[in-house]
Short mmCIF file of C-alpha atoms in Angstrom, two decimals:
data_model
loop_
_atom_site.label_atom_id
_atom_site.label_comp_id
_atom_site.label_asym_id
_atom_site.label_seq_id
_atom_site.Cartn_x
_atom_site.Cartn_y
_atom_site.Cartn_z
CA MET A 24 219.06 58.40 -124.74
CA ASN A 25 221.58 56.86 -125.97
CA PHE A 26 220.18 53.12 -126.84
CA TYR A 27 223.16 51.49 -128.77
CA LYS A 28 225.33 51.54 -125.17
CA TYR A 29 222.55 49.04 -124.36
CA ALA A 30 224.57 46.46 -126.92
CA ALA A 31 227.43 46.07 -125.01
CA PRO A 32 226.84 43.58 -122.16
CA VAL A 33 228.11 45.82 -119.64
CA THR A 34 225.70 48.16 -119.84
CA PHE A 35 222.92 45.61 -120.36
CA TYR A 36 223.72 43.76 -117.46
CA PRO A 37 222.55 45.84 -115.09
CA LEU A 38 219.77 47.18 -117.16
CA ALA A 39 218.31 43.62 -117.60
CA GLY A 40 218.72 43.62 -113.54
CA LYS A 41 216.50 46.25 -113.04
CA LEU A 42 213.69 45.13 -115.57
CA ILE A 43 213.66 41.49 -114.52
CA PRO A 44 211.26 42.36 -111.27
CA TRP A 45 208.98 44.53 -113.08
CA PHE A 46 208.39 41.96 -116.08
CA ALA A 47 207.88 39.38 -113.51
CA ALA A 48 205.42 41.29 -111.02
CA LEU A 49 203.59 41.80 -114.90
CA ALA A 50 203.69 38.52 -116.02
CA ALA A 51 202.43 36.79 -112.69
CA VAL A 52 199.96 39.84 -112.52
CA LEU A 53 198.69 39.19 -115.85
CA GLY A 54 198.60 35.36 -115.64
CA VAL A 55 196.24 35.30 -112.37
CA ILE A 56 193.38 37.70 -113.95
CA GLY A 57 194.09 35.79 -117.38
CA LEU A 58 193.86 32.35 -116.01
CA TYR A 59 190.65 33.33 -113.75
CA LEU A 60 189.11 35.11 -116.73
CA GLY A 61 189.72 32.01 -118.88
CA LEU A 62 188.54 29.49 -116.43
CA VAL A 63 185.83 30.88 -114.56
CA LYS A 64 184.49 34.13 -116.28
CA ALA A 65 184.31 33.30 -119.64
CA PRO A 66 181.33 32.14 -121.21
CA VAL A 67 181.15 28.10 -122.36
CA ASP A 68 181.62 27.68 -126.57
CA PHE A 69 178.10 27.08 -128.16
CA GLN A 70 180.35 25.02 -130.55
CA GLN A 71 183.33 23.29 -129.02
CA GLY A 72 182.22 23.24 -125.17
CA GLU A 73 184.28 23.57 -121.68
CA VAL A 74 187.15 22.05 -123.74
CA TYR A 75 187.69 25.23 -126.05
CA ARG A 76 189.19 27.11 -122.88
CA ILE A 77 192.59 25.14 -123.90
CA ILE A 78 192.99 28.35 -126.41
CA PHE A 79 193.33 30.33 -123.79
CA ILE A 80 197.00 29.05 -123.25
CA HIS A 81 197.50 27.16 -126.46
CA VAL A 82 197.21 30.43 -128.98
CA PRO A 83 199.56 32.69 -126.90
CA THR A 84 201.95 29.98 -126.18
CA ALA A 85 201.99 29.19 -130.00
CA TRP A 86 202.26 33.13 -130.87
CA MET A 87 205.13 32.89 -128.58
CA ALA A 88 206.65 30.24 -130.23
CA MET A 89 206.66 31.27 -133.34
CA PHE A 90 207.65 35.21 -132.67
CA ILE A 91 210.49 34.53 -130.36
CA TYR A 92 211.98 32.40 -133.32
CA LEU A 93 211.55 35.81 -135.39
CA VAL A 94 213.29 37.51 -132.78
CA MET A 95 215.92 35.47 -132.52
CA ALA A 96 216.30 35.57 -136.28
CA VAL A 97 216.51 39.16 -136.22
CA TYR A 98 219.04 38.99 -133.74
CA GLY A 99 220.94 36.39 -136.38
CA VAL A 100 220.93 39.05 -138.45
CA LEU A 101 222.30 41.41 -136.52
CA ALA A 102 224.79 38.97 -135.22
CA LEU A 103 225.91 37.91 -138.73
CA THR A 104 226.43 41.61 -139.99
CA VAL A 105 226.84 44.27 -136.63
CA GLN A 106 228.67 41.17 -134.83
CA THR A 107 227.31 42.98 -131.77
CA ARG A 108 227.91 40.12 -128.73
CA LEU A 109 225.03 40.68 -127.29
CA SER A 110 223.15 39.34 -130.01
CA SER A 111 224.75 36.01 -129.80
CA MET A 112 223.78 35.99 -126.65
CA MET A 113 220.04 36.56 -126.39
CA MET A 114 219.69 34.00 -129.51
CA GLU A 115 220.87 31.73 -127.01
CA ALA A 116 218.74 32.88 -124.01
CA LEU A 117 215.76 32.90 -126.43
CA ALA A 118 216.18 29.36 -127.59
CA PRO A 119 215.03 27.55 -124.60
CA THR A 120 212.21 29.37 -123.87
CA GLY A 121 211.15 29.09 -127.78
CA ALA A 122 211.29 25.34 -127.34
CA ILE A 123 208.95 25.17 -124.41
CA PHE A 124 206.93 27.56 -125.73
CA THR A 125 206.99 25.12 -129.03
CA VAL A 126 206.22 22.05 -126.84
CA LEU A 127 203.20 23.70 -125.14
CA ALA A 128 202.13 24.52 -128.09
CA LEU A 129 202.06 21.60 -129.53
CA TRP A 130 200.53 19.57 -126.54
CA THR A 131 197.86 21.45 -125.47
CA GLY A 132 196.63 21.10 -129.28
CA ALA A 133 196.92 17.88 -129.21
CA LEU A 134 194.77 17.97 -125.98
CA TRP A 135 192.30 20.38 -127.59
CA GLY A 136 192.49 18.26 -130.93
CA ARG A 137 191.31 14.83 -129.54
CA PRO A 138 187.72 15.64 -127.99
CA THR A 139 187.27 18.60 -130.97
CA TRP A 140 188.72 16.22 -134.22
CA GLY A 141 188.64 13.39 -132.81
CA THR A 142 192.58 12.67 -132.96
CA TYR A 143 195.53 14.04 -131.12
CA TRP A 144 198.09 14.23 -133.95
CA ALA A 145 197.66 15.12 -137.30
CA TRP A 146 200.44 15.56 -140.34
CA ASP A 147 198.34 18.37 -141.02
CA ALA A 148 200.50 21.56 -142.79
CA ARG A 149 199.81 23.92 -139.47
CA MET A 150 201.04 20.90 -136.80
CA THR A 151 203.91 19.23 -139.11
CA SER A 152 205.64 22.93 -139.47
CA THR A 153 205.41 23.67 -135.74
CA LEU A 154 206.83 20.48 -135.20
CA ILE A 155 209.62 21.71 -137.48
CA LEU A 156 209.86 24.68 -135.24
CA LEU A 157 210.45 22.88 -132.08
CA PHE A 158 213.16 20.44 -134.25
CA LEU A 159 214.74 24.19 -135.26
CA TYR A 160 214.87 25.25 -131.78
CA VAL A 161 216.61 21.76 -130.72
CA GLY A 162 218.90 21.63 -134.13
CA TYR A 163 219.77 25.37 -132.70
CA LEU A 164 220.75 24.40 -128.61
CA ALA A 165 222.33 21.62 -130.31
CA LEU A 166 224.33 23.15 -132.81
CA ILE A 167 225.86 25.80 -130.41
CA ASN A 168 226.45 23.24 -128.00
CA ALA A 169 228.20 20.77 -130.30
CA ILE A 170 231.22 23.56 -131.35
CA GLU A 171 233.32 24.00 -129.24
CA ASP A 172 235.00 27.60 -130.57
CA LYS A 173 232.12 30.52 -129.34
CA LYS A 174 232.85 32.48 -132.19
CA ARG A 175 232.12 29.66 -134.66
CA ALA A 176 228.77 28.16 -132.92
CA ASP A 177 227.44 31.82 -132.68
CA LYS A 178 228.01 32.29 -136.86
CA ALA A 179 226.81 29.04 -137.02
CA GLY A 180 223.73 29.24 -134.99
CA ALA A 181 222.69 32.41 -136.48
CA LEU A 182 223.11 30.96 -140.18
CA LEU A 183 220.74 27.94 -138.85
CA VAL A 184 217.67 30.59 -137.59
CA ILE A 185 218.26 32.94 -140.54
CA VAL A 186 217.84 30.30 -143.16
CA GLY A 187 214.74 28.16 -140.52
CA SER A 188 212.93 31.45 -140.14
CA VAL A 189 211.48 30.87 -144.02
CA ASN A 190 209.19 28.37 -141.29
CA ILE A 191 207.46 30.87 -139.70
CA PRO A 192 205.57 32.08 -142.66
CA ILE A 193 204.51 28.62 -143.70
CA ILE A 194 203.50 28.14 -139.94
CA TYR A 195 201.55 30.78 -139.97
CA PHE A 196 199.88 31.04 -143.51
CA SER A 197 199.31 26.96 -143.81
CA VAL A 198 196.03 27.15 -142.56
CA LYS A 199 195.73 29.81 -145.80
CA TRP A 200 197.45 28.19 -148.26
CA TRP A 201 196.28 24.50 -147.92
CA ASN A 202 193.48 22.78 -146.67
CA THR A 203 194.12 21.75 -143.36
CA LEU A 204 192.34 19.95 -140.05
CA HIS A 205 193.22 22.90 -138.21
CA GLN A 206 190.66 25.65 -137.84
CA GLY A 207 191.49 29.62 -139.23
CA TYR A 208 192.30 32.20 -137.30
CA SER A 209 190.78 33.05 -134.63
CA VAL A 210 191.88 36.34 -134.53
CA ALA A 211 192.45 38.59 -137.75
CA ASN A 212 192.81 41.93 -139.26
CA THR A 213 189.43 42.61 -139.35
CA GLY A 214 188.22 41.41 -135.70
CA SER A 215 188.07 38.49 -133.81
CA LYS A 216 185.47 35.83 -134.55
CA MET A 217 185.43 35.42 -130.67
CA ALA A 218 182.91 36.64 -127.74
CA PRO A 219 184.73 40.19 -125.78
CA MET A 220 185.38 38.15 -122.64
CA MET A 221 187.01 35.00 -124.82
CA ALA A 222 189.17 37.39 -126.80
CA TYR A 223 190.15 39.61 -123.77
CA ALA A 224 190.76 36.50 -121.93
CA MET A 225 192.96 35.46 -124.52
CA LEU A 226 194.65 38.51 -124.97
CA ILE A 227 195.34 38.98 -121.18
CA MET A 228 197.01 35.82 -121.70
CA VAL A 229 199.23 36.86 -124.54
CA PHE A 230 200.41 39.21 -123.05
CA ALA A 231 201.27 37.56 -119.52
CA CYS A 232 203.38 34.96 -121.63
CA TRP A 233 205.24 38.22 -123.36
CA ALA A 234 206.07 39.21 -119.82
CA TYR A 235 207.05 35.78 -118.40
CA ALA A 236 209.48 35.71 -121.56
CA ILE A 237 210.72 38.82 -121.46
CA THR A 238 211.70 38.09 -117.46
CA VAL A 239 212.79 34.70 -118.45
CA VAL A 240 215.29 35.65 -121.32
CA LEU A 241 216.33 38.79 -119.25
CA ALA A 242 217.68 36.51 -116.15
CA ARG A 243 218.75 33.65 -118.85
CA VAL A 244 220.92 35.88 -121.00
CA ARG A 245 222.53 37.56 -117.75
CA ALA A 246 223.96 34.02 -116.67
CA ILE A 247 225.03 33.55 -120.14
CA ILE A 248 226.88 37.42 -120.33
CA LEU A 249 228.82 36.68 -116.96
CA GLU A 250 229.45 32.92 -118.44
CA ARG A 251 230.82 34.46 -121.40
CA GLU A 252 232.53 37.61 -119.79
CA HIS A 253 233.81 35.77 -116.80
CA ASP A 254 237.26 37.54 -117.87
CA ALA A 255 236.09 40.85 -118.13
CA ALA A 256 237.65 43.66 -115.89
CA TRP A 257 233.76 44.16 -114.39
CA VAL A 258 232.98 40.82 -114.21
CA GLN A 259 236.28 40.22 -112.07
CA THR A 260 235.35 43.47 -110.13
CA MET A 261 231.67 42.54 -109.54
CA ASP A 262 229.94 41.77 -106.28
CA THR A 263 228.60 38.48 -106.74
CA ALA A 264 227.00 38.17 -103.31
CA GLY A 265 224.71 41.43 -104.42
CA ALA A 266 224.03 39.85 -107.95
CA ARG A 267 220.92 38.27 -107.86
CA THR A 268 219.95 37.01 -111.70
CA MET B 17 179.23 25.86 -109.23
CA SER B 18 180.96 23.23 -106.62
CA TRP B 19 184.41 22.10 -106.49
CA ALA B 20 183.58 19.13 -108.03
CA ASP B 21 182.02 20.39 -110.76
CA PHE B 22 184.98 22.83 -111.61
CA ILE B 23 187.49 20.45 -111.55
CA ASP B 24 185.23 18.18 -113.85
CA ILE B 25 184.40 20.74 -116.46
CA GLY B 26 181.62 19.62 -117.88
CA GLY B 27 183.32 16.17 -118.71
CA ARG B 28 186.51 17.69 -120.06
CA GLY B 29 188.77 18.17 -116.98
CA ALA B 30 191.56 15.83 -117.95
CA PHE B 31 192.13 17.26 -121.42
CA ILE B 32 191.33 21.01 -120.02
CA TRP B 33 193.72 20.24 -116.64
CA GLY B 34 196.27 18.50 -118.18
CA ALA B 35 196.44 21.65 -120.57
CA PHE B 36 196.45 24.03 -118.05
CA GLY B 37 198.61 21.93 -115.99
CA ALA B 38 201.62 21.11 -118.24
CA PHE B 39 201.58 24.98 -119.15
CA ILE B 40 202.21 25.63 -115.40
CA MET B 41 204.38 22.72 -114.72
CA ALA B 42 206.75 23.80 -117.64
CA LEU B 43 207.03 27.46 -116.73
CA LEU B 44 207.62 26.36 -113.28
CA PHE B 45 210.23 24.28 -114.66
CA GLU B 46 211.85 26.47 -116.67
CA VAL B 47 212.21 29.03 -113.94
CA LEU B 48 213.80 26.86 -111.11
CA TRP B 49 215.98 25.35 -113.41
CA LEU B 50 217.29 28.73 -114.42
CA ARG B 51 217.63 29.63 -110.77
CA ALA B 52 220.11 26.96 -110.59
CA ARG B 53 221.84 27.93 -113.01
CA ASN B 54 221.90 31.42 -111.97
CA LYS B 55 223.22 30.06 -108.61
CA ARG B 56 225.48 27.79 -110.52
CA VAL B 57 227.25 30.64 -112.61
CA LEU B 58 227.50 32.97 -109.47
CA ALA B 59 229.41 30.15 -107.75
CA ALA B 60 232.05 30.01 -110.43
CA LEU B 61 232.41 33.64 -110.58
CA LYS B 62 232.98 33.60 -107.07
CA ASP B 63 235.71 30.96 -107.34
CA HIS B 64 237.38 32.76 -110.47
CA GLN B 65 237.58 35.92 -108.70
CA LEU B 66 239.41 34.43 -105.77
CA ALA B 67 241.50 32.66 -107.83
CA ALA B 68 242.39 35.69 -109.19
CA ALA B 69 242.69 37.42 -106.36
CA ALA B 70 244.77 34.93 -105.06
CA ARG B 71 247.44 34.86 -108.36
CA GLY B 72 247.58 39.19 -107.43
CA ASN B 73 248.84 38.58 -104.18
CA LYS B 74 251.43 36.17 -104.76
CA ARG B 75 252.94 38.48 -107.49
#
């Protein structure tokens, strides 16, 4: 199977349309199971009490915030080197979802921090670098929308994302490199420090967030493809009544 | 466990539901925002196709 052919918007558009319902269903099923296990089945934490349940959304959203940015950086490299049109479109489609996950990571972290640490916010390395990640997402979206020439906007955006990707290892290793208020890794190469039910619930929520992100990003990139390629012959002859994104 | 206990979650309900509520609302907002955008894009494309067809008929 030649995967390179899917680098072209004309072939990627129908493929994305076929994948969306599957990932949407997967996200819904995993989300319901994960929330049920996290809110009902997982035991109470002996140190933090009930409030620890916020990790079932805080950890997945924080991981997605970082991972989506890394994927954007990979597409940024492709956009600048191979110059595939779809790479820039994918970056544009990923950014809003990444920004939403970053906001959620900060928000849920604040609501966890107040009862656990006694404060909603502290300027420690993990929290501050995550806030910088949000600024990078917002900055990227502002930049590509501020430049009228789409090709120039894409190049500038790709460069910003690639340079900004230095922040991802800083976020990840901040709890190791600096003495932070934020706790260390809950899941590491050596295994999880959590009870099995807690770990299962969290991992299921991680996969639910993955499936959700893939669904919305594919749907958004389809819209972006139509916006950008509206003069292309295949878009001009497309049946808009049958096209549902 | 009663519903009241479930909502209260050991006196931490405001924090926990504040987090989970924001999570659900944000994802729902994104889906609705995306649906509205897609609707707009398809409507614009339809107009574009009709305009192109009309130009073609004139020739």
